[in-house]
PDB file of C-alpha atoms in Angstrom:
ATOM      1  CA  GLN A   1       0.000   0.000   0.000  1.00 63.00           C
ATOM      2  CA  GLY A   2       1.061   3.593  -0.598  1.00 82.00           C
ATOM      3  CA  LYS A   3       2.343   6.012   2.014  1.00 92.00           C
ATOM      4  CA  GLY A   4      -0.296   7.067   4.517  1.00 96.00           C
ATOM      5  CA  ILE A   5      -2.823   4.394   3.500  1.00 97.00           C
ATOM      6  CA  ILE A   6      -3.966   2.394   6.536  1.00 97.00           C
ATOM      7  CA  SER A   7      -4.777  -1.311   6.665  1.00 95.00           C
ATOM      8  CA  GLY A   8      -8.393  -2.046   5.772  1.00 96.00           C
ATOM      9  CA  SER A   9      -8.353   0.181   2.712  1.00 97.00           C
ATOM     10  CA  GLU A  10      -9.538  -1.359  -0.535  1.00 97.00           C
ATOM     11  CA  ALA A  11      -9.122  -0.377  -4.192  1.00 97.00           C
ATOM     12  CA  PHE A  12     -10.609  -1.990  -7.294  1.00 97.00           C
ATOM     13  CA  HIS A  13      -9.632  -1.632 -10.957  1.00 96.00           C
ATOM     14  CA  PRO A  14     -12.373  -3.152 -13.122  1.00 95.00           C
ATOM     15  CA  ASP A  15     -12.169  -4.075 -16.775  1.00 94.00           C
ATOM     16  CA  ILE A  16     -14.244  -1.817 -19.025  1.00 96.00           C
ATOM     17  CA  SER A  17     -16.195  -3.151 -21.980  1.00 96.00           C
ATOM     18  CA  GLU A  18     -16.186  -1.464 -25.359  1.00 96.00           C
ATOM     19  CA  MET A  19     -19.943  -0.961 -25.043  1.00 95.00           C
ATOM     20  CA  ALA A  20     -19.569   0.851 -21.706  1.00 95.00           C
ATOM     21  CA  GLU A  21     -16.916   3.171 -23.108  1.00 95.00           C
ATOM     22  CA  LYS A  22     -19.174   4.086 -26.020  1.00 94.00           C
ATOM     23  CA  LEU A  23     -22.582   4.283 -24.347  1.00 95.00           C
ATOM     24  CA  LEU A  24     -22.405   4.436 -20.547  1.00 96.00           C
ATOM     25  CA  TYR A  25     -20.854   6.116 -17.533  1.00 97.00           C
ATOM     26  CA  TYR A  26     -18.166   3.664 -16.478  1.00 98.00           C
ATOM     27  CA  VAL A  27     -15.979   3.075 -13.419  1.00 98.00           C
ATOM     28  CA  THR A  28     -12.207   3.036 -13.950  1.00 97.00           C
ATOM     29  CA  ASP A  29     -11.194   2.708 -10.263  1.00 97.00           C
ATOM     30  CA  CYS A  30     -13.042   2.763  -6.971  1.00 98.00           C
ATOM     31  CA  GLY A  31     -12.569   1.948  -3.312  1.00 98.00           C
ATOM     32  CA  ILE A  32     -12.637   2.912   0.333  1.00 98.00           C
ATOM     33  CA  TYR A  33      -9.535   4.419   1.935  1.00 98.00           C
ATOM     34  CA  PHE A  34      -8.487   4.983   5.520  1.00 98.00           C
ATOM     35  CA  CYS A  35      -5.537   7.367   5.569  1.00 98.00           C
ATOM     36  CA  GLU A  36      -3.301   9.287   7.924  1.00 97.00           C
ATOM     37  CA  TYR A  37      -1.049  12.302   7.609  1.00 95.00           C
ATOM     38  CA  GLY A  38       1.418  11.634   4.803  1.00 95.00           C
ATOM     39  CA  TYR A  39      -1.133  10.354   2.303  1.00 97.00           C
ATOM     40  CA  ARG A  40      -0.866  12.471  -0.823  1.00 97.00           C
ATOM     41  CA  ILE A  41      -1.773  11.964  -4.470  1.00 97.00           C
ATOM     42  CA  GLU A  42      -0.639  14.395  -7.159  1.00 97.00           C
ATOM     43  CA  ARG A  43      -1.258  13.824 -10.852  1.00 97.00           C
ATOM     44  CA  GLN A  44      -0.984  15.836 -14.043  1.00 97.00           C
ATOM     45  CA  ASN A  45      -3.693  13.895 -15.879  1.00 97.00           C
ATOM     46  CA  TYR A  46      -5.428  10.713 -14.738  1.00 97.00           C
ATOM     47  CA  GLY A  47      -7.810  10.651 -17.696  1.00 96.00           C
ATOM     48  CA  ASN A  48     -11.136  10.674 -15.837  1.00 98.00           C
ATOM     49  CA  TYR A  49     -13.254  12.418 -13.183  1.00 98.00           C
ATOM     50  CA  MET A  50     -13.363  11.729  -9.440  1.00 98.00           C
ATOM     51  CA  LEU A  51     -16.271  11.592  -7.039  1.00 98.00           C
ATOM     52  CA  LEU A  52     -15.530  11.146  -3.343  1.00 98.00           C
ATOM     53  CA  TYR A  53     -17.387  11.248  -0.056  1.00 98.00           C
ATOM     54  CA  VAL A  54     -15.675  11.790   3.309  1.00 98.00           C
ATOM     55  CA  THR A  55     -17.032   9.648   6.167  1.00 98.00           C
ATOM     56  CA  ARG A  56     -14.507  10.792   8.794  1.00 97.00           C
ATOM     57  CA  GLY A  57     -11.942  13.556   9.063  1.00 96.00           C
ATOM     58  CA  VAL A  58     -10.943  16.080   6.400  1.00 96.00           C
ATOM     59  CA  LEU A  59      -9.470  15.585   2.933  1.00 97.00           C
ATOM     60  CA  ALA A  60      -7.785  18.512   1.168  1.00 97.00           C
ATOM     61  CA  VAL A  61      -8.226  18.748  -2.608  1.00 97.00           C
ATOM     62  CA  SER A  62      -6.424  21.167  -4.918  1.00 96.00           C
ATOM     63  CA  ALA A  63      -7.912  21.448  -8.384  1.00 95.00           C
ATOM     64  CA  GLU A  64      -8.038  24.091 -11.104  1.00 93.00           C
ATOM     65  CA  GLY A  65      -6.268  26.728  -9.032  1.00 92.00           C
ATOM     66  CA  SER A  66      -8.196  26.383  -5.750  1.00 94.00           C
ATOM     67  CA  THR A  67      -7.822  24.319  -2.576  1.00 95.00           C
ATOM     68  CA  TYR A  68     -10.854  22.843  -0.817  1.00 96.00           C
ATOM     69  CA  LEU A  69     -11.250  21.058   2.508  1.00 96.00           C
ATOM     70  CA  ILE A  70     -13.783  18.253   2.169  1.00 96.00           C
ATOM     71  CA  GLN A  71     -15.392  17.701   5.561  1.00 95.00           C
ATOM     72  CA  GLU A  72     -17.105  14.671   7.044  1.00 96.00           C
ATOM     73  CA  GLY A  73     -20.489  14.245   5.348  1.00 96.00           C
ATOM     74  CA  GLN A  74     -19.473  16.187   2.235  1.00 96.00           C
ATOM     75  CA  ALA A  75     -18.816  15.058  -1.330  1.00 97.00           C
ATOM     76  CA  ALA A  76     -16.514  16.433  -4.008  1.00 97.00           C
ATOM     77  CA  PHE A  77     -16.602  16.106  -7.792  1.00 98.00           C
ATOM     78  CA  PHE A  78     -13.572  17.214  -9.785  1.00 98.00           C
ATOM     79  CA  ASN A  79     -11.737  16.910 -13.078  1.00 98.00           C
ATOM     80  CA  CYS A  80      -8.762  14.535 -13.128  1.00 98.00           C
ATOM     81  CA  HIS A  81      -7.956  15.307 -16.763  1.00 97.00           C
ATOM     82  CA  VAL A  82      -6.005  18.304 -15.435  1.00 97.00           C
ATOM     83  CA  HIS A  83      -3.443  18.752 -12.661  1.00 97.00           C
ATOM     84  CA  HIS A  84      -4.885  17.899  -9.240  1.00 98.00           C
ATOM     85  CA  THR A  85      -3.748  16.968  -5.735  1.00 98.00           C
ATOM     86  CA  TYR A  86      -5.507  15.490  -2.729  1.00 98.00           C
ATOM     87  CA  TYR A  87      -4.047  14.716   0.661  1.00 97.00           C
ATOM     88  CA  ALA A  88      -4.840  13.906   4.296  1.00 97.00           C
ATOM     89  CA  LYS A  89      -4.436  16.572   6.966  1.00 91.00           C
ATOM     90  CA  GLY A  90      -4.815  13.890   9.662  1.00 95.00           C
ATOM     91  CA  PHE A  91      -6.897  10.752   9.840  1.00 97.00           C
ATOM     92  CA  VAL A  92      -9.477  10.598   7.065  1.00 98.00           C
ATOM     93  CA  ALA A  93     -11.810   7.934   5.727  1.00 98.00           C
ATOM     94  CA  PHE A  94     -13.438   8.346   2.332  1.00 98.00           C
ATOM     95  CA  SER A  95     -15.136   6.443  -0.466  1.00 98.00           C
ATOM     96  CA  TRP A  96     -14.047   7.261  -3.998  1.00 98.00           C
ATOM     97  CA  ILE A  97     -14.863   6.500  -7.607  1.00 98.00           C
ATOM     98  CA  HIS A  98     -12.930   7.442 -10.733  1.00 98.00           C
ATOM     99  CA  PHE A  99     -15.229   7.405 -13.733  1.00 98.00           C
ATOM    100  CA  ASP A 100     -15.901   8.843 -17.167  1.00 98.00           C
ATOM    101  CA  GLY A 101     -18.102   8.323 -20.196  1.00 94.00           C
ATOM    102  CA  SER A 102     -21.228   9.661 -21.845  1.00 88.00           C
ATOM    103  CA  ASN A 103     -21.611  13.407 -21.077  1.00 94.00           C
ATOM    104  CA  THR A 104     -19.588  13.480 -17.837  1.00 97.00           C
ATOM    105  CA  ARG A 105     -17.619  16.517 -19.019  1.00 96.00           C
ATOM    106  CA  GLU A 106     -20.792  18.518 -19.660  1.00 96.00           C
ATOM    107  CA  PHE A 107     -22.196  17.564 -16.249  1.00 96.00           C
ATOM    108  CA  TYR A 108     -18.934  18.614 -14.603  1.00 97.00           C
ATOM    109  CA  LEU A 109     -18.755  22.010 -16.308  1.00 96.00           C
ATOM    110  CA  GLN A 110     -22.366  22.797 -15.407  1.00 95.00           C
ATOM    111  CA  TYR A 111     -21.799  21.636 -11.820  1.00 95.00           C
ATOM    112  CA  ARG A 112     -18.560  23.606 -11.345  1.00 94.00           C
ATOM    113  CA  ASP A 113     -20.095  26.807 -12.692  1.00 93.00           C
ATOM    114  CA  LYS A 114     -23.285  26.443 -10.655  1.00 90.00           C
ATOM    115  CA  LYS A 115     -21.619  25.540  -7.349  1.00 88.00           C
ATOM    116  CA  LYS A 116     -18.595  27.834  -7.865  1.00 89.00           C
ATOM    117  CA  GLY A 117     -16.277  25.004  -6.866  1.00 93.00           C
ATOM    118  CA  ILE A 118     -16.124  21.243  -6.401  1.00 96.00           C
ATOM    119  CA  VAL A 119     -17.618  20.663  -2.920  1.00 95.00           C
ATOM    120  CA  PHE A 120     -21.156  19.342  -2.412  1.00 95.00           C
ATOM    121  CA  ARG A 121     -22.759  19.941   0.995  1.00 90.00           C
ATOM    122  CA  GLY A 122     -26.155  19.247   2.490  1.00 85.00           C
ATOM    123  CA  SER A 123     -28.429  16.332   3.283  1.00 86.00           C
ATOM    124  CA  SER A 124     -28.450  15.080  -0.323  1.00 92.00           C
ATOM    125  CA  ALA A 125     -24.756  14.210  -0.005  1.00 95.00           C
ATOM    126  CA  GLU A 126     -25.810  11.079   1.853  1.00 95.00           C
ATOM    127  CA  GLN A 127     -27.769   9.957  -1.208  1.00 95.00           C
ATOM    128  CA  ILE A 128     -24.587  10.297  -3.232  1.00 97.00           C
ATOM    129  CA  TYR A 129     -22.776   8.178  -0.656  1.00 97.00           C
ATOM    130  CA  LYS A 130     -25.448   5.463  -0.891  1.00 96.00           C
ATOM    131  CA  SER A 131     -25.182   5.299  -4.677  1.00 97.00           C
ATOM    132  CA  MET A 132     -21.401   5.172  -4.479  1.00 98.00           C
ATOM    133  CA  SER A 133     -21.615   2.416  -1.864  1.00 97.00           C
ATOM    134  CA  SER A 134     -23.877   0.371  -4.155  1.00 97.00           C
ATOM    135  CA  ILE A 135     -21.128   0.417  -6.769  1.00 97.00           C
ATOM    136  CA  ILE A 136     -18.213  -0.254  -4.429  1.00 98.00           C
ATOM    137  CA  SER A 137     -19.954  -3.024  -2.470  1.00 96.00           C
ATOM    138  CA  CYS A 138     -20.303  -5.127  -5.628  1.00 95.00           C
ATOM    139  CA  TYR A 139     -16.524  -5.193  -5.989  1.00 95.00           C
ATOM    140  CA  GLN A 140     -15.988  -5.750  -2.267  1.00 95.00           C
ATOM    141  CA  ASN A 141     -18.291  -8.772  -2.266  1.00 93.00           C
ATOM    142  CA  ASP A 142     -17.055 -10.121  -5.610  1.00 89.00           C
ATOM    143  CA  LEU A 143     -20.534  -9.927  -7.121  1.00 88.00           C
ATOM    144  CA  THR A 144     -21.320 -10.015 -10.811  1.00 88.00           C
ATOM    145  CA  ILE A 145     -20.716  -6.499 -12.091  1.00 89.00           C
ATOM    146  CA  LYS A 146     -23.439  -5.003 -14.254  1.00 94.00           C
ATOM    147  CA  GLU A 147     -22.016  -2.008 -16.063  1.00 96.00           C
ATOM    148  CA  GLU A 148     -25.496  -0.639 -16.738  1.00 95.00           C
ATOM    149  CA  GLU A 149     -26.164  -0.604 -12.976  1.00 96.00           C
ATOM    150  CA  ASN A 150     -22.894   1.231 -12.359  1.00 96.00           C
ATOM    151  CA  SER A 151     -23.909   3.730 -15.039  1.00 96.00           C
ATOM    152  CA  ARG A 152     -27.334   4.221 -13.472  1.00 96.00           C
ATOM    153  CA  ASN A 153     -25.801   4.866 -10.033  1.00 97.00           C
ATOM    154  CA  ILE A 154     -23.280   7.318 -11.448  1.00 97.00           C
ATOM    155  CA  TYR A 155     -26.027   9.153 -13.340  1.00 96.00           C
ATOM    156  CA  GLU A 156     -28.048   9.383 -10.131  1.00 96.00           C
ATOM    157  CA  CYS A 157     -25.049  10.950  -8.377  1.00 96.00           C
ATOM    158  CA  LEU A 158     -24.543  13.444 -11.206  1.00 96.00           C
ATOM    159  CA  CYS A 159     -28.193  14.496 -11.116  1.00 95.00           C
ATOM    160  CA  ILE A 160     -28.064  15.022  -7.352  1.00 95.00           C
ATOM    161  CA  LEU A 161     -24.865  17.046  -7.699  1.00 94.00           C
ATOM    162  CA  LEU A 162     -26.267  19.301 -10.382  1.00 92.00           C
ATOM    163  CA  PHE A 163     -29.936  19.658  -9.520  1.00 91.00           C
ATOM    164  CA  SER A 164     -30.113  19.548  -5.698  1.00 85.00           C
ATOM    165  CA  GLU A 165     -30.414  23.039  -4.297  1.00 67.00           C
ATOM    166  CA  ALA A 166     -28.183  24.372  -1.518  1.00 53.00           C
ATOM    167  CA  GLU A 167     -29.667  24.304   1.957  1.00 50.00           C
ATOM    168  CA  ASP A 168     -31.264  27.514   3.215  1.00 42.00           C
ATOM    169  CA  HIS A 169     -29.240  29.642   5.623  1.00 44.00           C
ATOM    170  CA  GLY A 170     -31.300  31.887   7.909  1.00 45.00           C
ATOM    171  CA  PRO A 171     -30.032  34.480  10.443  1.00 47.00           C
ATOM    172  CA  GLU A 172     -29.302  31.836  13.068  1.00 48.00           C
ATOM    173  CA  ALA A 173     -27.324  29.776  10.592  1.00 48.00           C
ATOM    174  CA  SER A 174     -25.376  32.879   9.533  1.00 48.00           C
ATOM    175  CA  GLY A 175     -24.322  33.442  13.136  1.00 54.00           C
ATOM    176  CA  ASN A 176     -23.222  29.838  13.404  1.00 58.00           C
ATOM    177  CA  VAL A 177     -21.157  30.231  10.239  1.00 57.00           C
ATOM    178  CA  ILE A 178     -19.326  33.257  11.665  1.00 63.00           C
ATOM    179  CA  ASN A 179     -18.591  31.456  14.925  1.00 65.00           C
ATOM    180  CA  LYS A 180     -17.433  28.382  13.042  1.00 69.00           C
ATOM    181  CA  ALA A 181     -15.086  30.517  10.919  1.00 67.00           C
ATOM    182  CA  LYS A 182     -13.612  32.203  14.011  1.00 62.00           C
ATOM    183  CA  GLU A 183     -13.059  28.862  15.719  1.00 72.00           C
ATOM    184  CA  TYR A 184     -11.416  27.392  12.623  1.00 67.00           C
ATOM    185  CA  ILE A 185      -9.056  30.370  12.290  1.00 66.00           C
ATOM    186  CA  ARG A 186      -8.063  30.102  15.972  1.00 66.00           C
ATOM    187  CA  GLU A 187      -7.349  26.390  15.666  1.00 71.00           C
ATOM    188  CA  ASN A 188      -5.392  26.683  12.409  1.00 67.00           C
ATOM    189  CA  ILE A 189      -3.742  30.085  12.734  1.00 63.00           C
ATOM    190  CA  LYS A 190      -0.306  28.633  11.895  1.00 58.00           C
ATOM    191  CA  GLU A 191      -1.469  26.791   8.775  1.00 64.00           C
ATOM    192  CA  GLY A 192      -1.161  29.686   6.299  1.00 63.00           C
ATOM    193  CA  LEU A 193      -4.908  30.086   5.891  1.00 62.00           C
ATOM    194  CA  THR A 194      -6.446  31.880   2.937  1.00 68.00           C
ATOM    195  CA  LEU A 195      -9.924  33.354   2.506  1.00 68.00           C
ATOM    196  CA  ASP A 196     -10.797  30.534   0.096  1.00 67.00           C
ATOM    197  CA  ILE A 197      -9.854  27.839   2.638  1.00 71.00           C
ATOM    198  CA  VAL A 198     -11.808  29.432   5.504  1.00 67.00           C
ATOM    199  CA  ALA A 199     -14.841  30.075   3.290  1.00 68.00           C
ATOM    200  CA  ASN A 200     -14.779  26.515   2.042  1.00 69.00           C
ATOM    201  CA  HIS A 201     -14.587  25.156   5.599  1.00 68.00           C
ATOM    202  CA  VAL A 202     -17.811  26.932   6.595  1.00 63.00           C
ATOM    203  CA  GLY A 203     -19.636  26.242   3.332  1.00 62.00           C
ATOM    204  CA  LEU A 204     -19.406  29.631   1.657  1.00 60.00           C
ATOM    205  CA  SER A 205     -17.841  31.057  -1.475  1.00 54.00           C
ATOM    206  CA  ALA A 206     -15.070  33.617  -1.067  1.00 55.00           C
ATOM    207  CA  SER A 207     -16.149  35.416  -4.243  1.00 52.00           C
TER     208      SER A 207
END
């Protein structure tokens, strides 16, 4: 296993049929990772897109000129056709799927422009996690893989990402956001924080 990857982690690299490449959304890699400080992946071009969901801890992702902190209960969707980095800031557990196919690029561009970034927050993130788990569990349990089912689950995730609205933030929530930002700054004052990083931590856009 690679540096920072803890025992119990699993990764799967399925074969892809010609039909899936032409007609479907298809999985190129997927798994569940438990990682500690020192885990870091940096690539120039991995030739696909990545969807991940953090179940514990925080995973940092740098993509397309910005750095995001993906918190427990949040998902992220980003382009791995361009330079990207993701790394553990401490213990983190996350499920992940690399995929491509069909109109993934168009979904991604619409999503990125609408959300002003790569992070997906809110109660619908759990639905994304369930769809991802349906895919990954088939490989974990050595079940017969149906590429059309994988495609359906990926499409469901993409629709949730693009069409689910952000949760409403009233006055009370705004106060909580400010307090959360202050607490985060106090706890990480030596980390070279930027406005983008703090805004991302509390679920806001710095723009």
